[in-house]
């Protein structure tokens, strides 16, 4: 007789690869907790690393902006600017780029006291008593019409220097913010006499005319050192809008403003003692 063989059941081979859910369920509870804490530590470390990187980037950017500002502002404490932002824009806005822009730098020893006093009277009577911003005038401007809208300008000479040297015309918040930034550094790095000297040399006194020296020679056929009180007051009277007001053919309004400037310039004599501004003889 043939031996009988009993059929043995065959076992199915299980896959050695576990699904994530099966693998996680197979871990002891302690291992699960340690894995979770490890992941949490990894996320926390990543976040701290990102925060440090962003902090370094922000600090580097801030230091770079400060360094660039100082490089733009500090040398002009001693050196005259070759040109200004407003001069370049004026030149580019001409019909013919071959036309010259009048600009001739002169030190304060070659600018008359009446010219300096007239500009102070017309533009910034508190110049030697503020740190770049006249907050009283700003409040008056914003409350002038009862609606919070400005009705006249309140820019100080320091602000106008910052705007003329590095910025552009306009009333946008970006330009105002940059103007305030540069004004702070101008006030910190330059003495007041230098700021006034700079303004007298870069302010616009007519079409293509920048600086009191060019204006004095153009309108009165004399250097800035020889300007008298009425002449200096007339030049300062057109500063709010040299494109509209004229020295060569002044309107009644310009004449009235000239008299007003001359009157207030005499009141400001004590603000500018000879030790601060004494032209060479």
GROMACS .gro file of C-alpha atoms in nm:
model
  281
    1UNK     CA    1   0.000   0.000   0.000
    2UNK     CA    2   0.111   0.349  -0.081
    3UNK     CA    3   0.171   0.569   0.219
    4UNK     CA    4  -0.074   0.847   0.269
    5UNK     CA    5   0.058   1.196   0.289
    6UNK     CA    6  -0.142   1.459   0.469
    7UNK     CA    7  -0.138   1.800   0.306
    8UNK     CA    8   0.015   2.055   0.536
    9UNK     CA    9  -0.130   2.407   0.526
   10UNK     CA   10   0.110   2.655   0.365
   11UNK     CA   11   0.173   2.982   0.544
   12UNK     CA   12   0.150   3.302   0.347
   13UNK     CA   13   0.458   3.518   0.366
   14UNK     CA   14   0.387   3.854   0.520
   15UNK     CA   15   0.540   4.161   0.374
   16UNK     CA   16   0.838   4.295   0.564
   17UNK     CA   17   0.736   4.654   0.472
   18UNK     CA   18   0.505   4.811   0.728
   19UNK     CA   19   0.276   5.101   0.658
   20UNK     CA   20   0.338   5.419   0.864
   21UNK     CA   21   0.024   5.355   1.066
   22UNK     CA   22   0.122   4.993   1.137
   23UNK     CA   23   0.478   5.092   1.222
   24UNK     CA   24   0.361   5.362   1.460
   25UNK     CA   25   0.116   5.125   1.629
   26UNK     CA   26   0.387   4.863   1.671
   27UNK     CA   27   0.608   5.101   1.870
   28UNK     CA   28   0.598   5.095   2.248
   29UNK     CA   29   0.428   5.394   2.409
   30UNK     CA   30   0.759   5.530   2.540
   31UNK     CA   31   0.914   5.523   2.195
   32UNK     CA   32   0.616   5.709   2.054
   33UNK     CA   33   0.657   5.986   2.309
   34UNK     CA   34   1.030   6.017   2.244
   35UNK     CA   35   0.967   6.038   1.869
   36UNK     CA   36   0.710   6.314   1.917
   37UNK     CA   37   0.941   6.511   2.144
   38UNK     CA   38   1.225   6.469   1.894
   39UNK     CA   39   1.012   6.610   1.617
   40UNK     CA   40   0.902   6.900   1.838
   41UNK     CA   41   1.265   6.977   1.924
   42UNK     CA   42   1.357   6.967   1.556
   43UNK     CA   43   1.078   7.212   1.467
   44UNK     CA   44   1.175   7.443   1.754
   45UNK     CA   45   1.540   7.439   1.646
   46UNK     CA   46   1.438   7.517   1.287
   47UNK     CA   47   1.224   7.807   1.401
   48UNK     CA   48   1.501   7.949   1.619
   49UNK     CA   49   1.746   7.916   1.332
   50UNK     CA   50   1.505   8.097   1.098
   51UNK     CA   51   1.446   8.370   1.355
   52UNK     CA   52   1.821   8.420   1.399
   53UNK     CA   53   1.873   8.434   1.023
   54UNK     CA   54   1.596   8.689   0.981
   55UNK     CA   55   1.732   8.890   1.272
   56UNK     CA   56   2.080   8.894   1.120
   57UNK     CA   57   1.935   8.998   0.784
   58UNK     CA   58   1.733   9.280   0.942
   59UNK     CA   59   2.032   9.400   1.145
   60UNK     CA   60   2.261   9.386   0.842
   61UNK     CA   61   2.010   9.578   0.631
   62UNK     CA   62   1.968   9.844   0.899
   63UNK     CA   63   2.344   9.885   0.939
   64UNK     CA   64   2.383   9.904   0.562
   65UNK     CA   65   2.121  10.180   0.536
   66UNK     CA   66   2.286  10.376   0.817
   67UNK     CA   67   2.632  10.336   0.661
   68UNK     CA   68   2.506  10.448   0.319
   69UNK     CA   69   2.334  10.751   0.473
   70UNK     CA   70   2.647  10.853   0.661
   71UNK     CA   71   2.853  10.817   0.342
   72UNK     CA   72   2.610  11.048   0.162
   73UNK     CA   73   2.578  11.308   0.438
   74UNK     CA   74   2.908  11.331   0.628
   75UNK     CA   75   3.145  11.433   0.342
   76UNK     CA   76   2.922  11.732   0.261
   77UNK     CA   77   3.000  11.875   0.602
   78UNK     CA   78   3.327  11.992   0.446
   79UNK     CA   79   3.291  11.948   0.068
   80UNK     CA   80   3.057  12.137  -0.166
   81UNK     CA   81   2.823  11.912  -0.367
   82UNK     CA   82   2.906  11.878  -0.735
   83UNK     CA   83   2.533  11.880  -0.808
   84UNK     CA   84   2.203  11.800  -0.636
   85UNK     CA   85   1.902  11.584  -0.707
   86UNK     CA   86   1.691  11.892  -0.787
   87UNK     CA   87   1.954  12.029  -1.026
   88UNK     CA   88   1.967  11.699  -1.214
   89UNK     CA   89   1.588  11.682  -1.238
   90UNK     CA   90   1.576  12.042  -1.356
   91UNK     CA   91   1.837  11.970  -1.621
   92UNK     CA   92   1.662  11.653  -1.740
   93UNK     CA   93   1.332  11.842  -1.762
   94UNK     CA   94   1.467  12.095  -2.009
   95UNK     CA   95   1.375  12.085  -2.376
   96UNK     CA   96   1.742  12.092  -2.466
   97UNK     CA   97   1.987  11.899  -2.249
   98UNK     CA   98   2.269  12.115  -2.383
   99UNK     CA   99   2.146  12.410  -2.175
  100UNK     CA  100   2.342  12.473  -1.857
  101UNK     CA  101   2.208  12.489  -1.503
  102UNK     CA  102   2.347  12.790  -1.318
  103UNK     CA  103   2.529  12.687  -1.002
  104UNK     CA  104   2.834  12.841  -0.836
  105UNK     CA  105   2.927  12.739  -0.483
  106UNK     CA  106   3.060  13.009  -0.251
  107UNK     CA  107   3.159  12.970   0.117
  108UNK     CA  108   2.968  13.163   0.381
  109UNK     CA  109   3.253  13.414   0.408
  110UNK     CA  110   3.141  13.531   0.062
  111UNK     CA  111   2.769  13.559   0.142
  112UNK     CA  112   2.641  13.880   0.301
  113UNK     CA  113   2.470  13.882   0.640
  114UNK     CA  114   2.156  14.040   0.489
  115UNK     CA  115   2.127  13.739   0.255
  116UNK     CA  116   2.151  13.490   0.542
  117UNK     CA  117   1.908  13.686   0.759
  118UNK     CA  118   1.658  13.726   0.475
  119UNK     CA  119   1.650  13.352   0.412
  120UNK     CA  120   1.601  13.284   0.783
  121UNK     CA  121   1.315  13.536   0.796
  122UNK     CA  122   1.144  13.396   0.488
  123UNK     CA  123   1.190  13.023   0.542
  124UNK     CA  124   1.269  12.929   0.902
  125UNK     CA  125   1.271  13.187   1.180
  126UNK     CA  126   1.325  12.919   1.446
  127UNK     CA  127   1.620  12.765   1.263
  128UNK     CA  128   1.869  12.797   1.549
  129UNK     CA  129   1.614  12.680   1.808
  130UNK     CA  130   1.497  12.348   1.665
  131UNK     CA  131   1.662  12.016   1.581
  132UNK     CA  132   1.542  11.988   1.225
  133UNK     CA  133   1.164  11.996   1.269
  134UNK     CA  134   0.937  12.282   1.373
  135UNK     CA  135   0.661  12.086   1.545
  136UNK     CA  136   0.462  12.398   1.639
  137UNK     CA  137   0.437  12.497   1.273
  138UNK     CA  138   0.349  12.141   1.174
  139UNK     CA  139   0.060  12.137   1.423
  140UNK     CA  140  -0.064  12.473   1.296
  141UNK     CA  141  -0.048  12.351   0.939
  142UNK     CA  142  -0.249  12.035   1.005
  143UNK     CA  143  -0.511  12.220   1.208
  144UNK     CA  144  -0.517  12.526   0.983
  145UNK     CA  145  -0.840  12.450   0.804
  146UNK     CA  146  -1.000  12.236   1.073
  147UNK     CA  147  -0.996  11.926   0.855
  148UNK     CA  148  -0.644  11.796   0.909
  149UNK     CA  149  -0.529  11.894   0.561
  150UNK     CA  150  -0.221  12.115   0.529
  151UNK     CA  151  -0.286  12.467   0.406
  152UNK     CA  152   0.076  12.586   0.384
  153UNK     CA  153   0.424  12.447   0.406
  154UNK     CA  154   0.603  12.389   0.735
  155UNK     CA  155   0.938  12.255   0.612
  156UNK     CA  156   1.245  12.382   0.792
  157UNK     CA  157   1.564  12.483   0.616
  158UNK     CA  158   1.717  12.152   0.727
  159UNK     CA  159   1.432  11.959   0.564
  160UNK     CA  160   1.464  12.159   0.244
  161UNK     CA  161   1.838  12.090   0.231
  162UNK     CA  162   1.772  11.716   0.262
  163UNK     CA  163   1.506  11.730  -0.008
  164UNK     CA  164   1.711  11.939  -0.252
  165UNK     CA  165   2.027  11.732  -0.216
  166UNK     CA  166   1.897  11.375  -0.234
  167UNK     CA  167   1.524  11.354  -0.309
  168UNK     CA  168   1.257  11.465  -0.554
  169UNK     CA  169   0.953  11.699  -0.551
  170UNK     CA  170   0.625  11.558  -0.430
  171UNK     CA  171   0.408  11.496  -0.126
  172UNK     CA  172   0.411  11.118  -0.100
  173UNK     CA  173   0.461  10.955   0.239
  174UNK     CA  174   0.770  10.778   0.105
  175UNK     CA  175   0.939  11.105   0.015
  176UNK     CA  176   0.836  11.264   0.343
  177UNK     CA  177   0.976  10.968   0.533
  178UNK     CA  178   1.308  10.982   0.349
  179UNK     CA  179   1.319  11.358   0.399
  180UNK     CA  180   1.276  11.312   0.775
  181UNK     CA  181   1.547  11.041   0.778
  182UNK     CA  182   1.803  11.256   0.597
  183UNK     CA  183   1.707  11.561   0.805
  184UNK     CA  184   1.790  11.374   1.126
  185UNK     CA  185   2.137  11.288   0.997
  186UNK     CA  186   2.203  11.636   0.856
  187UNK     CA  187   2.122  11.785   1.197
  188UNK     CA  188   2.344  11.531   1.376
  189UNK     CA  189   2.645  11.554   1.145
  190UNK     CA  190   2.653  11.921   1.040
  191UNK     CA  191   2.666  12.241   1.245
  192UNK     CA  192   2.381  12.487   1.194
  193UNK     CA  193   2.601  12.732   1.007
  194UNK     CA  194   2.687  12.462   0.752
  195UNK     CA  195   2.320  12.379   0.698
  196UNK     CA  196   2.238  12.746   0.631
  197UNK     CA  197   2.542  12.780   0.406
  198UNK     CA  198   2.433  12.471   0.211
  199UNK     CA  199   2.079  12.600   0.169
  200UNK     CA  200   2.196  12.937   0.038
  201UNK     CA  201   2.405  12.756  -0.222
  202UNK     CA  202   2.154  12.495  -0.345
  203UNK     CA  203   1.817  12.672  -0.317
  204UNK     CA  204   1.652  12.754  -0.649
  205UNK     CA  205   1.610  13.127  -0.720
  206UNK     CA  206   1.472  13.104  -1.073
  207UNK     CA  207   1.464  12.892  -1.389
  208UNK     CA  208   1.799  12.710  -1.407
  209UNK     CA  209   1.937  12.929  -1.124
  210UNK     CA  210   2.064  12.757  -0.809
  211UNK     CA  211   2.240  12.931  -0.525
  212UNK     CA  212   2.255  13.288  -0.403
  213UNK     CA  213   2.579  13.366  -0.590
  214UNK     CA  214   2.433  13.290  -0.933
  215UNK     CA  215   2.109  13.471  -0.842
  216UNK     CA  216   2.292  13.784  -0.722
  217UNK     CA  217   2.498  13.805  -1.040
  218UNK     CA  218   2.200  13.731  -1.264
  219UNK     CA  219   1.957  13.981  -1.111
  220UNK     CA  220   2.178  14.251  -0.955
  221UNK     CA  221   2.511  14.218  -1.138
  222UNK     CA  222   2.702  14.177  -0.813
  223UNK     CA  223   2.837  13.890  -0.599
  224UNK     CA  224   2.643  13.748  -0.305
  225UNK     CA  225   2.887  13.915  -0.065
  226UNK     CA  226   2.763  14.257  -0.181
  227UNK     CA  227   2.387  14.200  -0.147
  228UNK     CA  228   2.213  14.465   0.065
  229UNK     CA  229   1.893  14.428   0.270
  230UNK     CA  230   1.633  14.511  -0.001
  231UNK     CA  231   1.806  14.291  -0.260
  232UNK     CA  232   1.845  13.999  -0.022
  233UNK     CA  233   1.481  14.033   0.090
  234UNK     CA  234   1.361  14.028  -0.271
  235UNK     CA  235   1.557  13.711  -0.344
  236UNK     CA  236   1.421  13.544  -0.030
  237UNK     CA  237   1.067  13.658  -0.115
  238UNK     CA  238   1.052  13.432  -0.423
  239UNK     CA  239   1.180  13.118  -0.249
  240UNK     CA  240   0.838  12.958  -0.190
  241UNK     CA  241   0.791  12.931  -0.566
  242UNK     CA  242   1.079  13.062  -0.780
  243UNK     CA  243   0.906  12.940  -1.095
  244UNK     CA  244   0.605  13.161  -1.031
  245UNK     CA  245   0.749  13.465  -0.854
  246UNK     CA  246   1.000  13.682  -1.037
  247UNK     CA  247   1.282  13.905  -0.922
  248UNK     CA  248   1.319  14.084  -1.255
  249UNK     CA  249   0.951  14.182  -1.271
  250UNK     CA  250   0.809  14.141  -0.918
  251UNK     CA  251   0.434  14.146  -0.863
  252UNK     CA  252   0.261  14.345  -0.588
  253UNK     CA  253   0.246  14.033  -0.378
  254UNK     CA  254   0.621  13.979  -0.419
  255UNK     CA  255   0.690  14.340  -0.319
  256UNK     CA  256   0.473  14.307  -0.008
  257UNK     CA  257   0.649  13.986   0.082
  258UNK     CA  258   0.985  14.156   0.027
  259UNK     CA  259   0.891  14.422   0.283
  260UNK     CA  260   0.770  14.156   0.527
  261UNK     CA  261   1.096  13.961   0.491
  262UNK     CA  262   1.305  14.273   0.539
  263UNK     CA  263   1.116  14.364   0.857
  264UNK     CA  264   1.155  14.019   1.013
  265UNK     CA  265   1.519  13.991   0.906
  266UNK     CA  266   1.602  14.289   1.124
  267UNK     CA  267   1.431  14.120   1.418
  268UNK     CA  268   1.652  13.813   1.371
  269UNK     CA  269   1.984  13.996   1.407
  270UNK     CA  270   2.035  13.840   1.751
  271UNK     CA  271   1.976  13.491   1.609
  272UNK     CA  272   2.283  13.526   1.387
  273UNK     CA  273   2.565  13.695   1.581
  274UNK     CA  274   2.880  13.796   1.393
  275UNK     CA  275   3.066  13.500   1.542
  276UNK     CA  276   2.832  13.270   1.350
  277UNK     CA  277   2.817  13.462   1.023
  278UNK     CA  278   3.067  13.730   0.937
  279UNK     CA  279   3.153  13.773   0.567
  280UNK     CA  280   3.513  13.844   0.478
  281UNK     CA  281   3.591  14.206   0.404
   0.00000   0.00000   0.00000
